[in-house]
GROMACS .gro file of C-alpha atoms in nm:
model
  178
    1UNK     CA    1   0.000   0.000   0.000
    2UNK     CA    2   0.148   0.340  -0.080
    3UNK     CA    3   0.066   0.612   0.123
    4UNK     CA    4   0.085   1.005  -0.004
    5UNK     CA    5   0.294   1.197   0.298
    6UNK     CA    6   0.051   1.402   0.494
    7UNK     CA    7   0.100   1.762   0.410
    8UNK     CA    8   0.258   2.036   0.673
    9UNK     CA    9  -0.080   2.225   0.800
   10UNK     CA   10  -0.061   2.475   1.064
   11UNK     CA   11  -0.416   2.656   1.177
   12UNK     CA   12  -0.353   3.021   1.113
   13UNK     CA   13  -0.693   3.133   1.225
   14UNK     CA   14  -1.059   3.046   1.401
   15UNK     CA   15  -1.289   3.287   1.137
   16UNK     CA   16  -1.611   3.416   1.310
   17UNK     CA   17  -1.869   3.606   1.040
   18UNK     CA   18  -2.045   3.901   1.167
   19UNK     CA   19  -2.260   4.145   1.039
   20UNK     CA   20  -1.949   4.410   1.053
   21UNK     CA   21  -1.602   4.214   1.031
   22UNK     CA   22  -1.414   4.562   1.177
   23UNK     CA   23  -1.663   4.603   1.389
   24UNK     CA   24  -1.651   4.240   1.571
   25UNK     CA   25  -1.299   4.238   1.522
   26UNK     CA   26  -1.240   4.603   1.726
   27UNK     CA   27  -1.382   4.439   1.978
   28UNK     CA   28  -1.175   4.111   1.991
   29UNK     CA   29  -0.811   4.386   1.958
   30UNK     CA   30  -0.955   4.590   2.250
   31UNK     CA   31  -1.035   4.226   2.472
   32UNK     CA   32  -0.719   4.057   2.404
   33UNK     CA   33  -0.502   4.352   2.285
   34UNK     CA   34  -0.410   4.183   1.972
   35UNK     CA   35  -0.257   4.374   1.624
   36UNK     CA   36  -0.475   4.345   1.294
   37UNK     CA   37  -0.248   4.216   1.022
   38UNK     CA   38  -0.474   4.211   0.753
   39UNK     CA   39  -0.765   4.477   0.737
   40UNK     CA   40  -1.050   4.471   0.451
   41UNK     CA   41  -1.345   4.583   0.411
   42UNK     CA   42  -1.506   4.312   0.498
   43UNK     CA   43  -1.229   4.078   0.659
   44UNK     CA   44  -0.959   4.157   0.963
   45UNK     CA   45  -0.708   3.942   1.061
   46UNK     CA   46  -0.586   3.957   1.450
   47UNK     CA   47  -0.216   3.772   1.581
   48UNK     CA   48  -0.153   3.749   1.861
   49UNK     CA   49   0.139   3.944   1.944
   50UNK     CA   50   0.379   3.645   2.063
   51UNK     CA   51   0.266   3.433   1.746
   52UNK     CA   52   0.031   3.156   1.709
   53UNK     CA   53  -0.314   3.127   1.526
   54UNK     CA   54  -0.518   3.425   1.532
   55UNK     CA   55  -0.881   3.511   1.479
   56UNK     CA   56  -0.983   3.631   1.171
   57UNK     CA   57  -1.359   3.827   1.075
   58UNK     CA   58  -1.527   3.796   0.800
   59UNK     CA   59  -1.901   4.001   0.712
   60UNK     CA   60  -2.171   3.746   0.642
   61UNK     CA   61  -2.496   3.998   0.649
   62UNK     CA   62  -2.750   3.698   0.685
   63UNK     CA   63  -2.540   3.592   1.010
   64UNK     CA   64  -2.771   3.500   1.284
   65UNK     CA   65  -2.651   3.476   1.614
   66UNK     CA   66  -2.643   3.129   1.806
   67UNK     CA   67  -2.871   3.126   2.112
   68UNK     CA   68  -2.739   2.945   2.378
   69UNK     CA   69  -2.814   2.768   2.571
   70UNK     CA   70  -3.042   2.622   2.292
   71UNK     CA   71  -3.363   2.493   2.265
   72UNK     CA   72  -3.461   2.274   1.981
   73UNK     CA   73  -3.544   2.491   1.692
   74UNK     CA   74  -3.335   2.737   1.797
   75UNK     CA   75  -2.970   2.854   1.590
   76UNK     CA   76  -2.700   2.655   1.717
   77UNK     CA   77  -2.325   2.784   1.813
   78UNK     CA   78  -2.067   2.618   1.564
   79UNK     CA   79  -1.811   2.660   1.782
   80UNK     CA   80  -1.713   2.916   2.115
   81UNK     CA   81  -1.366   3.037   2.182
   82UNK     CA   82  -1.258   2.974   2.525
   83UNK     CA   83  -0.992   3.235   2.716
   84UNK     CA   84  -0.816   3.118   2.982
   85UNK     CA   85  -0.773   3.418   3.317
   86UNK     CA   86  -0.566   3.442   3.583
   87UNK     CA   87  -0.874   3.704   3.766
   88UNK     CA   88  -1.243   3.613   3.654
   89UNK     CA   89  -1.400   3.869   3.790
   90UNK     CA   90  -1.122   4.133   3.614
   91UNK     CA   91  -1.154   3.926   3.288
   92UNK     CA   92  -1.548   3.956   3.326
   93UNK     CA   93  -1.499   4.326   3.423
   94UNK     CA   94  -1.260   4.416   3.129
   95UNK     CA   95  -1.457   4.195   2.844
   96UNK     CA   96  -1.793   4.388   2.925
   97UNK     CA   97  -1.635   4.698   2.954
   98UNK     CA   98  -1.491   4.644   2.576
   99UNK     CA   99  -1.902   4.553   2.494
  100UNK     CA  100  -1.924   4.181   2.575
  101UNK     CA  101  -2.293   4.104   2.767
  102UNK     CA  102  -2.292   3.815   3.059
  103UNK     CA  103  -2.532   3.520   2.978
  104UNK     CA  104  -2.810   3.446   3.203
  105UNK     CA  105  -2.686   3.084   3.245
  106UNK     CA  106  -2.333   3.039   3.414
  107UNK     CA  107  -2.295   2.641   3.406
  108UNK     CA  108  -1.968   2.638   3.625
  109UNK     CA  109  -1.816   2.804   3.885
  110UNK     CA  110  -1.494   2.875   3.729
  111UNK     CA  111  -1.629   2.953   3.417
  112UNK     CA  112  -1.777   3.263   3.279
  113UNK     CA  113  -2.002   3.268   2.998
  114UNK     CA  114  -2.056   3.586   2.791
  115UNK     CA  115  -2.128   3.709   2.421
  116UNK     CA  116  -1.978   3.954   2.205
  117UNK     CA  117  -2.119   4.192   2.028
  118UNK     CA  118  -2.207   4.030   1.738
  119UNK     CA  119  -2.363   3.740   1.958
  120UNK     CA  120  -2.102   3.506   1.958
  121UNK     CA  121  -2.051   3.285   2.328
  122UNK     CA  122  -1.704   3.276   2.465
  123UNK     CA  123  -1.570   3.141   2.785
  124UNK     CA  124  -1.329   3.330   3.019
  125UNK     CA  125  -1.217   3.042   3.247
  126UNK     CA  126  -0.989   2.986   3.598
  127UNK     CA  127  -0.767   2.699   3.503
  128UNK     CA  128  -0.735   2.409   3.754
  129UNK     CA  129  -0.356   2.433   3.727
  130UNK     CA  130  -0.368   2.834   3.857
  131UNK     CA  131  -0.265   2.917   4.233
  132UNK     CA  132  -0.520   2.959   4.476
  133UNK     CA  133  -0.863   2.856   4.530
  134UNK     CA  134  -1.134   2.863   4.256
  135UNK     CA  135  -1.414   3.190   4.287
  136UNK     CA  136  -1.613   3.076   4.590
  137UNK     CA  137  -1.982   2.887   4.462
  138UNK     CA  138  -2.271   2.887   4.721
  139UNK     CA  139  -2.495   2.593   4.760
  140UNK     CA  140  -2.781   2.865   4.691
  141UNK     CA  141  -2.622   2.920   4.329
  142UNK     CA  142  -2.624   2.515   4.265
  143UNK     CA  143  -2.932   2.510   4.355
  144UNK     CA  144  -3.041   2.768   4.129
  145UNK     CA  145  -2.883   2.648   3.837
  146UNK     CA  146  -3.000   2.328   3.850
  147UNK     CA  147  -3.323   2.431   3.870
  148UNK     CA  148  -3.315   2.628   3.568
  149UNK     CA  149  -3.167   2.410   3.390
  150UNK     CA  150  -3.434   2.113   3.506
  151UNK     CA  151  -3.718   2.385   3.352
  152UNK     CA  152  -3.576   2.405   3.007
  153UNK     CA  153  -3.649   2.233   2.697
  154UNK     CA  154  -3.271   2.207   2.626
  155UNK     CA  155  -3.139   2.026   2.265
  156UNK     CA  156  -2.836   1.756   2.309
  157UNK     CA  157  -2.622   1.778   1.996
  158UNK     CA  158  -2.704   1.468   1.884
  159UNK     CA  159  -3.098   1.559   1.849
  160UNK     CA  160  -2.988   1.835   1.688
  161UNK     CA  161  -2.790   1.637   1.431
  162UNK     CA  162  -3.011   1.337   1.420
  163UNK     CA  163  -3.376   1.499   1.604
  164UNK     CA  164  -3.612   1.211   1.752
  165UNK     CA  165  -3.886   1.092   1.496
  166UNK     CA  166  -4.134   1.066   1.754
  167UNK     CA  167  -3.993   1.424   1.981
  168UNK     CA  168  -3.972   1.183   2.258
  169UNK     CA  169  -3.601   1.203   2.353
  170UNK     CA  170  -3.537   1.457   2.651
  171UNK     CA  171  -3.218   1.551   2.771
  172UNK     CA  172  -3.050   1.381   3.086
  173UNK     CA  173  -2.781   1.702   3.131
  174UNK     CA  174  -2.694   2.020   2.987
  175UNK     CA  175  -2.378   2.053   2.760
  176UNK     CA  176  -2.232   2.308   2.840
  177UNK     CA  177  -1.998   2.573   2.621
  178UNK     CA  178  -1.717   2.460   2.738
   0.00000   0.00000   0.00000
């Protein structure tokens, strides 16, 4: 059997569409303090100022942003981008002071879900392998999240990829974004 050598690839970039590539990606230099490298009309390119795969915009004006957490019927997230912190509550602090907006629905404790402005979710997250203690998490908050969760009508990926015939098939859990 002869096999063709696989060829070198290297990501260079997550692309997220937006109604307004400079606009979304504005917001994205201002949160992570990242240089454009390439600037169109309607494409940007961010690096990251070390090196290593950036995030690039592109305009798409029939994007529709995903809701999440989602409910069958509803526009499902392709993908989230997930930042790790060293301070949550200064990450949370400095990403909606650039424009991002908390979601209702935090499904950790060390995680922090929020959207930017075109709609997109993204995760600002305390690492395990950080010093200290994780943000403190009340038995009150469990509580309350697992009761909201309990009264939604929340899609698992695979109904949304393959839906029940009969719309019989509830979800055990939530997935979560990340």
């Amino acid at each position: 059997m002869t096999t063709t050598p696989r060829p070198t690839l290297t990501l260079s970039s997550t692309v997220l569409d937006a109604p307004d590539a400079v606009e979304l990606a504005d917001f994205y230099r201002r949160l992570l303090g990242w240089e454009p490298v390439q600037e169109e009309p309607d494409w940007v390119k961010l690096l990251p100022p070390g090196g290593g795969s950036g995030l690039s915009f592109q305009t798409a004006k029939p994007y529709v942003p995903p809701v999440w957490p989602a409910a069958l019927g509803d526009q499902l997230m392709m993908l989230h981008l997930d930042f790790e912190v060293t301070d949550l509550e200064a990450a949370v602090a400095h990403a909606v002071a650039e424009g991002a907006r908390p979601a209702e629905f935090q499904p950790q404790h060390d995680v922090r879900v929020l959207f930017d402005p075109a709609g997109h979710p993204f995760c600002l997250f305390v690492s395990d392998r950080m010093p200290g203690e994780p943000p403190a998490i009340s038995p009150e908050w469990v509580a309350e999240q697992a009761r909201e969760i309990a009264g939604q009508d929340r899609v698992t990926v695979r109904d949304a990829v393959a839906p029940d015939p009969g719309g019989t098939a509830r979800r055990s859990e939530p997935d979560t974004v990340s």
